[in-house]
Short mmCIF file of C-alpha atoms (C1' of nucleotides) in Angstrom, two decimals:
data_model
loop_
_atom_site.label_atom_id
_atom_site.label_comp_id
_atom_site.label_asym_id
_atom_site.label_seq_id
_atom_site.Cartn_x
_atom_site.Cartn_y
_atom_site.Cartn_z
CA MET A 5 -13.83 13.29 -11.22
CA LEU A 6 -12.20 11.47 -7.93
CA LYS A 7 -13.68 8.38 -7.19
CA ILE A 8 -12.82 6.51 -4.35
CA TYR A 9 -13.83 2.99 -2.84
CA ASN A 10 -16.00 3.24 -0.27
CA SER A 11 -15.98 0.63 2.62
CA LEU A 12 -19.20 1.26 3.72
CA THR A 13 -21.11 0.93 0.56
CA ARG A 14 -18.65 -1.68 -0.86
CA ALA A 15 -18.20 0.31 -4.19
CA LYS A 16 -16.27 3.16 -5.63
CA GLN A 17 -18.11 6.41 -5.60
CA ASP A 18 -17.73 9.94 -6.67
CA PHE A 19 -15.97 11.85 -4.13
CA VAL A 20 -18.20 14.74 -3.17
CA PRO A 21 -17.27 16.99 -0.36
CA ILE A 22 -19.65 17.78 2.35
CA THR A 23 -18.10 21.66 1.98
CA PRO A 24 -17.50 22.49 -1.44
CA GLY A 25 -13.67 22.75 -1.97
CA SER A 26 -12.89 21.33 1.08
CA VAL A 27 -12.15 17.95 2.75
CA ARG A 28 -11.89 16.76 6.24
CA MET A 29 -10.03 13.53 7.01
CA TYR A 30 -9.55 11.45 10.04
CA VAL A 31 -7.16 8.27 10.18
CA CYS A 32 -6.45 5.99 12.96
CA GLY A 33 -3.04 6.13 13.75
CA MET A 34 -0.45 4.29 16.18
CA THR A 35 -0.75 2.91 19.43
CA VAL A 36 2.68 4.14 21.03
CA TYR A 37 4.12 1.21 22.97
CA ASP A 38 6.75 -0.35 20.38
CA HIS A 39 8.46 0.61 17.11
CA CYS A 40 6.49 0.95 13.80
CA HIS A 41 6.27 -1.99 11.57
CA LEU A 42 5.81 -2.28 7.90
CA GLY A 43 2.04 -2.38 8.37
CA HIS A 44 2.19 1.00 10.20
CA ALA A 45 4.34 2.21 7.36
CA ARG A 46 2.05 1.19 4.75
CA VAL A 47 -1.26 3.25 6.80
CA LEU A 48 1.21 6.24 7.17
CA VAL A 49 2.30 6.33 3.23
CA VAL A 50 -1.22 5.47 1.84
CA PHE A 51 -2.98 8.19 3.59
CA ASP A 52 -0.12 10.53 3.05
CA LEU A 53 -0.63 10.06 -0.21
CA VAL A 54 -4.68 10.54 -0.06
CA GLN A 55 -3.99 13.61 1.38
CA ARG A 56 -1.30 14.87 -1.02
CA TRP A 57 -3.84 14.23 -4.21
CA LEU A 58 -6.58 15.56 -2.65
CA ARG A 59 -4.52 19.09 -2.18
CA ALA A 60 -3.34 18.46 -5.59
CA SER A 61 -6.70 18.26 -6.64
CA GLY A 62 -7.53 21.94 -5.45
CA LEU A 63 -8.86 20.85 -2.20
CA ARG A 64 -8.41 22.43 1.03
CA VAL A 65 -7.58 19.59 3.49
CA THR A 66 -7.75 19.11 7.08
CA TYR A 67 -6.01 15.88 8.15
CA VAL A 68 -5.98 14.48 11.53
CA ARG A 69 -4.14 11.19 12.24
CA ASN A 70 -4.55 10.38 16.37
CA ILE A 71 -1.83 9.08 18.57
CA THR A 72 -3.51 6.24 21.09
CA ASP A 73 -1.24 7.38 24.03
CA ILE A 74 -3.33 5.11 26.66
CA ASP A 75 -4.39 1.47 26.76
CA ASP A 76 -3.83 -2.09 28.12
CA LYS A 77 -0.69 -2.53 26.38
CA ILE A 78 0.71 0.70 27.06
CA ILE A 79 0.24 0.10 30.56
CA LYS A 80 1.51 -3.34 30.40
CA ARG A 81 4.56 -2.51 28.70
CA ALA A 82 5.56 0.49 30.79
CA LEU A 83 5.25 -1.76 33.75
CA GLU A 84 7.63 -4.26 32.28
CA ASN A 85 9.98 -1.36 31.49
CA LYS A 86 9.57 -0.02 34.74
CA GLU A 87 9.18 3.22 33.29
CA SER A 88 6.28 5.97 33.26
CA ILE A 89 3.62 5.92 30.88
CA GLY A 90 4.26 9.44 29.38
CA ASP A 91 8.12 8.47 29.15
CA LEU A 92 7.09 5.16 27.12
CA THR A 93 4.72 7.04 24.93
CA ASN A 94 6.92 10.06 24.34
CA ARG A 95 9.88 7.80 23.40
CA PHE A 96 8.03 5.76 20.43
CA ILE A 97 6.02 8.90 19.42
CA ALA A 98 9.64 10.57 18.49
CA PHE A 99 10.24 6.81 16.97
CA MET A 100 7.18 7.10 14.75
CA ASN A 101 8.15 10.70 13.82
CA ASP A 102 11.87 9.54 12.59
CA ASP A 103 10.00 6.87 10.52
CA ALA A 104 7.44 8.89 9.08
CA ALA A 105 9.82 11.54 7.95
CA ALA A 106 12.06 9.21 6.46
CA LEU A 107 9.14 7.87 4.48
CA GLY A 108 8.39 11.28 3.40
CA VAL A 109 5.08 11.23 5.12
CA GLU A 110 3.79 15.01 5.43
CA LYS A 111 2.96 16.13 9.00
CA PRO A 112 -0.95 15.92 9.53
CA ASP A 113 -2.68 19.04 10.25
CA HIS A 114 -3.46 17.70 13.74
CA GLU A 115 -1.95 14.79 15.66
CA PRO A 116 -4.37 14.48 19.00
CA ARG A 117 -3.37 12.34 21.80
CA ALA A 118 -6.11 10.30 23.35
CA THR A 119 -5.10 11.49 26.91
CA GLU A 120 -5.75 14.97 26.01
CA TYR A 121 -9.09 14.31 25.15
CA VAL A 122 -10.55 12.99 28.10
CA PRO A 123 -13.32 15.59 29.16
CA GLN A 124 -14.57 15.28 25.57
CA MET A 125 -14.78 11.44 25.70
CA LEU A 126 -16.62 12.05 29.08
CA GLU A 127 -18.88 14.21 27.66
CA LEU A 128 -19.82 11.98 24.65
CA ILE A 129 -20.36 9.29 27.17
CA GLY A 130 -22.60 11.21 28.81
CA ARG A 131 -24.62 12.00 25.88
CA LEU A 132 -24.80 8.00 24.90
CA GLU A 133 -26.05 7.57 28.68
CA LYS A 134 -28.64 10.12 27.68
CA ASN A 135 -29.68 8.74 24.68
CA GLY A 136 -29.97 5.30 26.32
CA LEU A 137 -26.95 3.58 24.43
CA ALA A 138 -24.66 3.21 27.35
CA TYR A 139 -24.87 1.53 31.01
CA GLN A 140 -23.14 1.08 33.95
CA VAL A 141 -22.30 -2.20 35.48
CA PRO A 142 -22.14 -2.91 39.11
CA ASP A 143 -18.12 -2.91 38.92
CA GLY A 144 -18.31 0.24 37.65
CA ASP A 145 -17.54 -0.30 33.75
CA VAL A 146 -19.74 1.74 31.38
CA ASN A 147 -20.57 -0.09 28.21
CA PHE A 148 -22.43 0.67 24.84
CA SER A 149 -25.49 -1.48 24.31
CA VAL A 150 -24.84 -2.46 20.87
CA ARG A 151 -28.83 -3.73 20.22
CA LYS A 152 -30.00 -0.60 21.09
CA PHE A 153 -28.27 1.07 18.11
CA PRO A 154 -30.04 -0.03 14.83
CA GLY A 155 -27.21 0.18 12.24
CA TYR A 156 -24.70 -1.68 13.98
CA GLY A 157 -22.88 -4.08 11.81
CA LYS A 158 -23.35 -1.84 8.60
CA LEU A 159 -19.75 -0.90 8.04
CA SER A 160 -18.34 -4.50 8.39
CA GLY A 161 -21.41 -6.19 6.97
CA LYS A 162 -22.07 -8.27 10.08
CA ALA A 163 -25.19 -9.23 11.42
CA LEU A 164 -25.76 -9.13 15.34
CA ASP A 165 -26.82 -12.44 15.47
CA ASP A 166 -24.06 -14.01 13.19
CA LEU A 167 -21.04 -12.85 15.56
CA ARG A 168 -19.71 -15.49 17.75
CA ALA A 169 -18.85 -13.45 20.46
CA GLY A 170 -17.24 -15.97 23.05
CA GLU A 171 -15.90 -18.16 20.48
CA ARG A 172 -12.49 -17.37 20.66
CA VAL A 173 -12.37 -15.22 23.85
CA ASP A 174 -14.29 -15.11 27.32
CA VAL A 175 -17.39 -13.48 27.76
CA ASP A 176 -17.41 -10.59 30.24
CA GLY A 177 -20.62 -11.63 31.89
CA THR A 178 -21.76 -8.45 33.30
CA LYS A 179 -22.58 -7.45 29.74
CA GLU A 180 -26.06 -7.29 28.42
CA ASP A 181 -24.85 -8.32 25.33
CA PRO A 182 -21.39 -9.98 24.57
CA LEU A 183 -20.76 -7.85 22.00
CA ASP A 184 -21.48 -4.52 24.18
CA PHE A 185 -18.07 -2.96 24.42
CA VAL A 186 -16.62 -0.80 27.16
CA LEU A 187 -16.79 2.95 26.84
CA TRP A 188 -15.55 3.86 30.21
CA LYS A 189 -13.27 1.23 32.38
CA HIS A 190 -13.28 1.37 36.07
CA ALA A 191 -9.99 2.29 37.80
CA ARG A 192 -7.94 -0.79 38.88
CA GLU A 193 -4.84 -0.66 41.23
CA GLY A 194 -1.81 0.79 39.66
CA GLU A 195 -3.52 1.99 36.53
CA PRO A 196 -3.85 5.77 35.66
CA SER A 197 -7.03 7.05 36.28
CA TRP A 198 -9.37 10.23 35.53
CA PRO A 199 -12.24 11.41 37.54
CA SER A 200 -15.65 10.81 35.89
CA PRO A 201 -19.33 10.93 36.80
CA TRP A 202 -19.07 7.26 36.60
CA GLY A 203 -16.18 6.98 39.11
CA ASP A 204 -12.48 7.11 38.52
CA GLY A 205 -11.28 5.30 35.25
CA ARG A 206 -9.87 5.40 31.91
CA PRO A 207 -11.20 5.41 28.67
CA GLY A 208 -12.23 2.29 26.44
CA TRP A 209 -10.14 2.27 22.92
CA HIS A 210 -12.89 3.29 20.64
CA ILE A 211 -14.33 6.33 22.32
CA GLU A 212 -11.11 8.20 21.89
CA CYS A 213 -11.59 8.60 17.95
CA SER A 214 -15.27 9.53 18.34
CA ALA A 215 -14.27 12.15 21.03
CA MET A 216 -11.22 13.48 18.89
CA SER A 217 -12.62 13.61 15.42
CA SER A 218 -15.60 15.41 16.55
CA VAL A 219 -13.80 17.92 18.32
CA LEU A 220 -11.34 18.66 15.38
CA LEU A 221 -13.53 17.62 12.09
CA GLY A 222 -17.16 17.96 13.42
CA GLU A 223 -19.69 15.50 14.19
CA HIS A 224 -19.85 14.80 10.29
CA PHE A 225 -17.01 14.89 8.16
CA ASP A 226 -15.76 13.36 4.90
CA ILE A 227 -13.32 10.71 5.13
CA HIS A 228 -12.34 8.28 7.67
CA GLY A 229 -9.30 6.02 7.04
CA GLY A 230 -7.18 3.08 8.55
CA GLY A 231 -6.01 -0.45 8.16
CA GLN A 232 -8.25 -3.14 7.30
CA ASP A 233 -8.21 -4.82 10.69
CA LEU A 234 -9.82 -1.65 12.23
CA GLN A 235 -13.15 -2.16 10.21
CA PHE A 236 -14.44 -4.27 12.83
CA PRO A 237 -14.74 -3.70 15.53
CA HIS A 238 -13.01 -0.37 16.02
CA HIS A 239 -14.66 1.60 13.20
CA GLU A 240 -17.86 -0.18 13.65
CA ASN A 241 -18.19 1.02 17.18
CA GLU A 242 -16.81 4.33 16.65
CA ILE A 243 -20.02 4.69 14.38
CA ALA A 244 -21.94 3.35 16.89
CA GLN A 245 -20.52 5.98 19.42
CA SER A 246 -20.40 9.01 17.17
CA GLU A 247 -23.90 8.60 15.40
CA GLY A 248 -25.73 7.42 18.65
CA ALA A 249 -24.05 10.62 20.48
CA HIS A 250 -24.90 13.06 18.00
CA GLN A 251 -27.76 11.65 15.90
CA CYS A 252 -26.47 12.37 12.65
CA ARG A 253 -24.33 10.52 10.06
CA PHE A 254 -20.80 10.15 11.11
CA VAL A 255 -18.63 9.66 7.93
CA ASN A 256 -19.54 9.72 4.24
CA TYR A 257 -16.61 7.93 2.54
CA TRP A 258 -14.75 4.93 4.80
CA MET A 259 -11.30 3.89 3.46
CA HIS A 260 -9.24 0.78 4.68
CA ASN A 261 -5.90 -0.35 3.27
CA GLY A 262 -4.97 -3.77 2.83
CA PHE A 263 -2.57 -5.76 4.94
CA VAL A 264 1.38 -6.22 4.67
CA ARG A 265 1.99 -10.04 4.66
CA VAL A 266 4.85 -12.01 5.19
CA ASP A 267 4.73 -15.49 3.54
CA ASP A 268 1.24 -14.91 2.48
CA GLU A 269 0.19 -14.25 5.81
CA LYS A 270 -0.87 -11.26 7.71
CA MET A 271 1.95 -9.20 9.53
CA SER A 272 0.88 -8.52 12.89
CA LYS A 273 2.25 -8.20 16.36
CA SER A 274 0.20 -10.80 17.69
CA LEU A 275 1.60 -13.43 15.10
CA GLY A 276 5.11 -11.97 15.56
CA ASN A 277 5.88 -11.89 12.27
CA PHE A 278 6.37 -8.30 11.99
CA CYS A 279 9.78 -6.15 10.87
CA THR A 280 9.98 -3.04 12.14
CA ILE A 281 10.44 0.39 9.68
CA LYS A 282 13.93 0.76 11.18
CA GLU A 283 15.27 -2.53 10.35
CA ILE A 284 14.14 -2.43 6.86
CA LEU A 285 15.78 1.03 6.49
CA ARG A 286 18.98 -0.32 7.56
CA LYS A 287 19.19 -2.33 4.29
CA TYR A 288 17.16 -0.08 2.10
CA ASP A 289 16.74 3.38 1.41
CA PRO A 290 13.49 4.94 2.99
CA GLU A 291 12.46 6.10 -0.74
CA VAL A 292 12.61 2.31 -2.21
CA LEU A 293 10.39 1.79 0.68
CA ARG A 294 7.87 4.26 -0.14
CA PHE A 295 7.99 3.37 -3.84
CA PHE A 296 7.68 -0.29 -2.68
CA ILE A 297 4.30 0.44 -1.07
CA LEU A 298 3.03 3.00 -3.58
CA ARG A 299 3.90 0.29 -6.20
CA ALA A 300 0.63 -1.90 -5.11
CA HIS A 301 -2.73 -0.63 -4.98
CA TYR A 302 -3.34 0.23 -1.44
CA ARG A 303 -6.46 -2.01 -0.76
CA SER A 304 -4.44 -5.23 -2.27
CA PRO A 305 -2.34 -7.32 0.14
CA LEU A 306 1.20 -6.33 -0.15
CA ASN A 307 3.74 -9.28 0.27
CA TYR A 308 6.90 -8.32 1.78
CA SER A 309 10.44 -9.83 1.21
CA ASP A 310 13.92 -8.71 0.42
CA THR A 311 13.53 -9.82 -3.12
CA HIS A 312 10.37 -7.54 -3.60
CA LEU A 313 12.33 -4.53 -1.98
CA ASP A 314 15.51 -5.35 -4.44
CA ASP A 315 13.05 -5.22 -7.11
CA ALA A 316 11.31 -2.01 -6.30
CA ARG A 317 15.40 -0.63 -5.55
CA GLN A 318 16.14 -1.56 -9.31
CA ALA A 319 12.80 0.10 -10.71
CA LEU A 320 13.38 3.27 -8.60
CA SER A 321 17.14 3.44 -9.90
CA ARG A 322 15.42 3.50 -13.58
CA LEU A 323 13.66 6.74 -12.62
CA TYR A 324 16.61 8.34 -11.45
CA THR A 325 18.87 7.29 -13.82
CA ALA A 326 16.57 8.97 -16.60
CA LEU A 327 16.56 11.72 -14.43
CA ARG A 328 20.19 11.99 -14.42
CA THR A 329 20.55 12.10 -18.41
CA ALA A 330 18.81 15.46 -18.48
CA ASN A 331 19.24 17.47 -15.68
CA THR A 332 16.70 19.40 -15.26
CA ASP A 333 14.11 21.88 -15.34
CA PRO A 334 12.24 22.50 -11.87
CA PRO A 335 9.64 19.93 -10.92
CA SER A 336 6.57 21.58 -12.91
CA ILE A 337 3.51 19.92 -14.44
CA ASP A 338 1.63 20.67 -17.69
CA TRP A 339 -1.61 19.20 -16.88
CA ASP A 340 -2.27 19.24 -20.82
CA GLU A 341 0.50 17.10 -21.62
CA PRO A 342 -0.81 13.45 -22.25
CA HIS A 343 1.13 11.81 -19.51
CA ALA A 344 -0.22 14.18 -16.94
CA LEU A 345 -3.53 13.09 -18.15
CA ARG A 346 -3.07 9.61 -17.62
CA PHE A 347 -1.68 10.39 -14.54
CA ARG A 348 -4.54 12.23 -13.31
CA ASP A 349 -6.91 9.60 -14.34
CA ALA A 350 -5.15 7.00 -12.69
CA MET A 351 -5.20 8.87 -9.29
CA ASP A 352 -8.98 9.85 -9.65
CA ASP A 353 -9.94 6.28 -10.26
CA ASP A 354 -9.58 5.39 -6.28
CA PHE A 355 -5.76 6.34 -6.20
CA ASN A 356 -4.32 3.86 -8.38
CA THR A 357 -0.80 4.47 -7.76
CA PRO A 358 0.40 1.12 -10.02
CA GLU A 359 -0.83 2.93 -12.81
CA ALA A 360 0.60 6.22 -11.86
CA CYS A 361 3.75 4.69 -11.34
CA ALA A 362 3.55 3.09 -15.00
CA VAL A 363 2.88 6.45 -16.26
CA LEU A 364 6.44 7.13 -14.44
CA PHE A 365 8.37 4.73 -16.82
CA ASP A 366 6.83 5.42 -19.77
CA LEU A 367 7.44 8.99 -19.02
CA ALA A 368 11.23 8.03 -18.11
CA ALA A 369 11.76 5.95 -21.51
CA GLU A 370 10.51 9.00 -23.48
CA LEU A 371 12.89 11.36 -21.52
CA ASN A 372 15.72 9.04 -22.15
CA ARG A 373 14.97 8.92 -25.74
CA SER A 374 14.26 12.78 -26.11
CA LYS A 375 16.61 14.17 -23.18
CA SER A 376 13.97 17.11 -23.08
CA ALA A 377 14.59 19.19 -19.98
CA THR A 378 10.97 20.09 -20.10
CA LEU A 379 9.98 16.15 -19.46
CA ALA A 380 12.20 15.75 -16.78
CA GLY A 381 10.42 18.48 -15.10
CA GLN A 382 7.10 16.58 -15.95
CA LEU A 383 8.60 13.35 -14.47
CA ARG A 384 9.83 15.21 -11.19
CA GLY A 385 6.46 17.14 -11.09
CA LEU A 386 4.26 14.19 -11.04
CA ALA A 387 6.41 11.94 -9.04
CA GLY A 388 6.37 14.68 -6.52
CA LEU A 389 2.83 14.17 -6.14
CA LEU A 390 3.46 10.90 -4.75
CA GLY A 391 6.37 11.94 -2.88
CA LEU A 392 8.86 10.20 -5.06
CA LEU A 393 12.22 11.52 -6.96
CA GLY A 394 12.76 14.78 -4.84
CA ARG A 395 16.40 14.12 -4.65
CA ASP A 396 19.42 14.70 -6.74
CA PRO A 397 19.65 11.70 -8.70
CA GLN A 398 23.45 10.90 -8.12
CA VAL A 399 22.96 11.42 -4.23
CA PHE A 400 20.08 8.32 -4.55
CA LEU A 401 22.28 6.57 -6.72
CA GLN A 402 25.35 6.65 -4.74
CA ALA A 403 23.62 6.43 -1.40
CA ALA A 404 24.88 3.64 0.71
CA PRO A 405 22.54 1.75 3.31
CA SER A 406 23.87 1.41 6.78
CA GLU A 407 24.24 -1.99 6.37
CA GLY A 408 26.67 -2.44 3.37
CA GLY A 409 28.41 0.13 1.09
CA GLU A 410 31.58 -0.76 2.72
CA LEU A 411 33.73 1.84 0.29
CA THR A 412 33.18 5.59 0.77
CA ALA A 413 32.66 7.71 -1.79
CA GLU A 414 36.08 8.88 -1.47
CA GLN A 415 37.87 5.58 -1.99
CA ILE A 416 35.78 4.89 -4.88
CA GLU A 417 36.56 8.22 -6.58
CA SER A 418 40.11 7.37 -6.15
CA LEU A 419 40.02 3.90 -7.57
CA ILE A 420 38.02 5.65 -10.45
CA SER A 421 41.28 7.69 -10.77
CA GLU A 422 43.54 4.92 -10.85
CA ARG A 423 41.61 3.22 -13.37
CA ALA A 424 41.10 6.41 -15.56
CA ALA A 425 45.16 6.13 -15.34
CA ALA A 426 45.22 2.57 -16.28
CA LYS A 427 42.82 3.30 -19.45
CA ALA A 428 44.85 6.18 -20.36
CA GLN A 429 48.00 3.80 -20.72
CA LYS A 430 45.47 1.39 -22.65
CA ASP A 431 46.10 -1.07 -19.75
CA TYR A 432 42.67 -2.63 -19.90
CA THR A 433 43.57 -5.67 -17.72
CA ALA A 434 44.15 -3.26 -14.94
CA ALA A 435 41.08 -0.99 -15.60
CA ASP A 436 38.96 -4.10 -15.79
CA ARG A 437 40.42 -5.72 -12.62
CA ILE A 438 39.71 -2.16 -10.53
CA ARG A 439 36.13 -2.34 -12.12
CA ALA A 440 35.69 -6.00 -11.07
CA ASP A 441 36.83 -5.23 -7.50
CA LEU A 442 34.51 -2.34 -7.54
CA LEU A 443 31.58 -4.55 -8.51
CA SER A 444 32.15 -7.01 -5.93
CA ALA A 445 31.97 -4.38 -3.49
CA GLY A 446 28.60 -3.25 -4.75
CA VAL A 447 29.87 -0.36 -6.96
CA VAL A 448 28.87 -0.22 -10.75
CA LEU A 449 30.86 1.81 -13.03
CA GLU A 450 29.81 3.81 -16.40
CA ASP A 451 31.90 5.16 -18.69
CA GLY A 452 30.57 8.18 -20.50
CA ALA A 453 32.24 10.59 -22.87
CA SER A 454 32.54 13.04 -20.02
CA GLY A 455 34.03 10.39 -17.68
CA THR A 456 33.04 7.78 -15.41
CA ARG A 457 30.27 7.77 -13.04
CA TRP A 458 29.61 5.37 -10.46
CA ARG A 459 26.30 4.08 -8.58
CA ARG A 460 25.74 1.53 -5.96
CA ALA A 461 24.12 -1.67 -7.26
"C1'" G B 16 -20.45 -21.57 11.16
"C1'" G B 17 -21.34 -16.66 9.42
"C1'" C B 18 -19.38 -12.45 6.43
"C1'" G B 19 -16.15 -10.69 2.69
"C1'" C B 20 -11.47 -10.43 -0.70
"C1'" G B 21 -8.53 -12.81 -4.30
"C1'" A B 22 -6.07 -16.20 -8.31
"C1'" U B 23 -2.83 -12.12 -14.57
"C1'" A B 24 3.35 -14.33 -18.03
"C1'" G B 25 9.87 -16.61 -14.25
"C1'" C B 26 8.99 -12.76 -10.27
"C1'" A B 27 6.05 -8.14 -8.82
"C1'" A B 28 1.58 -5.77 -10.38
"C1'" A B 29 -2.48 -2.46 -13.21
"C1'" G B 30 -6.23 -1.17 -17.00
"C1'" C B 31 -9.37 -3.28 -20.22
"C1'" G B 32 -15.46 -7.21 -23.51
"C1'" G B 33 -12.25 -6.74 -29.67
"C1'" U B 34 -6.00 -2.82 -30.32
"C1'" U B 35 1.62 -2.65 -26.23
"C1'" A B 36 0.12 -2.20 -19.42
"C1'" U B 37 4.32 -1.00 -16.32
"C1'" G B 38 8.84 -2.48 -13.44
"C1'" C B 39 12.66 -6.47 -12.50
"C1'" A B 40 14.76 -11.02 -14.71
"C1'" C B 41 15.87 -13.53 -19.29
"C1'" C B 42 17.24 -13.32 -24.67
"C1'" G B 43 18.89 -10.98 -29.62
"C1'" G B 44 20.68 -6.41 -32.01
"C1'" A B 45 22.80 -1.26 -31.61
"C1'" U B 46 26.30 1.59 -28.74
"C1'" U B 47 31.30 0.63 -25.85
"C1'" G B 48 38.45 -1.25 -25.87
"C1'" C B 49 35.07 -4.63 -22.80
"C1'" A B 50 31.33 -3.51 -19.71
"C1'" A B 51 27.58 -0.29 -17.32
"C1'" A B 52 23.76 2.94 -18.73
"C1'" U B 53 20.64 3.98 -22.71
"C1'" C B 54 17.91 2.79 -27.25
"C1'" C B 55 15.77 -0.96 -30.68
"C1'" G B 56 13.59 -5.69 -30.97
"C1'" U B 57 11.75 -10.38 -28.86
"C1'" G B 58 6.98 -12.83 -24.20
"C1'" U B 59 0.70 -16.80 -27.89
"C1'" A B 60 -0.03 -14.51 -19.27
"C1'" G B 61 -4.85 -14.62 -17.23
"C1'" G B 62 -6.96 -21.33 -11.37
"C1'" U B 63 -10.75 -24.77 -13.36
"C1'" G B 64 -15.65 -26.40 -15.61
"C1'" G B 65 -19.74 -24.25 -17.95
"C1'" G B 66 -22.80 -19.86 -19.77
"C1'" U B 67 -23.90 -14.89 -21.97
"C1'" U B 68 -21.73 -12.62 -26.62
"C1'" C B 69 -19.95 -12.00 -33.49
"C1'" G B 70 -16.05 -11.96 -29.88
"C1'" A B 71 -14.01 -12.67 -22.74
"C1'" C B 72 -8.05 -12.28 -19.02
"C1'" U B 73 -12.33 -8.64 -18.44
"C1'" C B 74 -19.68 -9.90 -17.54
"C1'" C B 75 -22.85 -14.51 -14.91
"C1'" C B 76 -22.74 -19.03 -12.39
"C1'" G B 77 -20.39 -23.62 -10.45
"C1'" C B 78 -15.83 -25.73 -8.54
"C1'" U B 79 -10.73 -25.86 -6.28
"C1'" C B 80 -7.21 -23.43 -4.10
"C1'" G B 81 -5.41 -18.88 -1.07
"C1'" C B 82 -6.31 -14.92 2.09
"C1'" G B 83 -9.19 -11.78 5.70
"C1'" C B 84 -12.63 -10.68 9.45
"C1'" C B 85 -15.90 -12.66 13.67
"C1'" U B 86 -10.48 -11.44 19.78
"C1'" C B 87 -5.94 -6.58 20.69
"C1'" C B 88 -3.95 -5.55 16.21
"C1'" A B 89 -2.36 -0.14 10.37
#
RNA sequence: GGCGCGAUAGCAAAGCGGUUAUGCACCGGAUUGCAAAUCCGUGUAGGUGGGUUCGACUCCCGCUCGCGCCUCCA
């Protein structure tokens, strides 16, 4: 039985879908005005994994991951770049898709863009107004009245009176309560706007997710995910809007992934201590990055450093090396086999991928001993559920990152032939020299009965 | 000030009230021309002070330290 840690109840709970046999899941995706950083990589990979495991468990999944393509930062950036908002967002959506694909992230079933759902947002705001939860202020903004929604704070565990609005940012004096948030912003000079019953304007940040999720998944659905930093205020506000408008429960299970950190500090755009996925992929294979993310539990903080990536690379190489020795049945899973059982238990326990990875290593050790093609298929099969070990081992082991890898495969092969000739003459000095030269170029040789193999160190 | 999370061996990271986590690194052995890979063997980890218990890294309380949210952020 799958258990999921629910942020709403702060406990692991048995997962029971609303509709038996199928799951509806919504994840907050990117605001597209810049390249994705490692934190984005984590959300992408973590919820891809969730989606994969739900499907592997036999559930029909509808997975929605939205794209925010209109907001303050996008407008600002487009202005700075002297380009249209559409050009800017389209460009970064394409970059995001490249990054996601490199990381082995499967396409969600729907990737709605905020700007395509403005009418539905207006409809929602209308309902909120009718339900007495929204009010318009003289300058034209429409706000959500936080005090009128009884459950406000239930997700983030905050009591309204404990929140110190205005402590760190100036309070907008037109709001009835400082914590009220904007549903509709009145149009401003030089900004895009849409017509509405409240005058021209554009949507507030939170309303898009309430609108898109209800259109694509219904007013009440199973799982809503995102980064921990969205828990408050974004998800709290989504609950207020959706439940306030529809008068029914919004989401059963809330999932939040932990932060990526640098030097024990949150990686974020505001702190400026982020590195983009692309930067990392210049030095590391994307599968190494995926493995690095999956080796920690999704709710734990994940500390980034090159040393840790190196470590992950070595570890992943061990798995691929094991596969190399017994090539191999096609990936297939025998769920009665002990490793598979352990793997399933781990994954059913709130997606415990570190434990699932440990099973993979145990399997690899046994594979190294037995050289069993069946076990190799099992290893590939289970790893495949994590989106790992899908490639030919030699391709992974010999892959050169775009930075480094100064020798080409052809050059390496030719030096190996040279060395083979030297070895045949028992000229070990020459042979060892070639091997040492290759090693300093990052290439490791392995002499075996059937000749010499190489891989990148 | 409010609320929440965490502290595990050199590094990374899980489970578990009593029996090997796992990976990287390190050491010894086998193997190898020598290596590499692999196999075999080797680690008296669990912030600190109490408590519960026959027994606690694992449960409870205090303390210390670190982190996060309370503002846009995955």
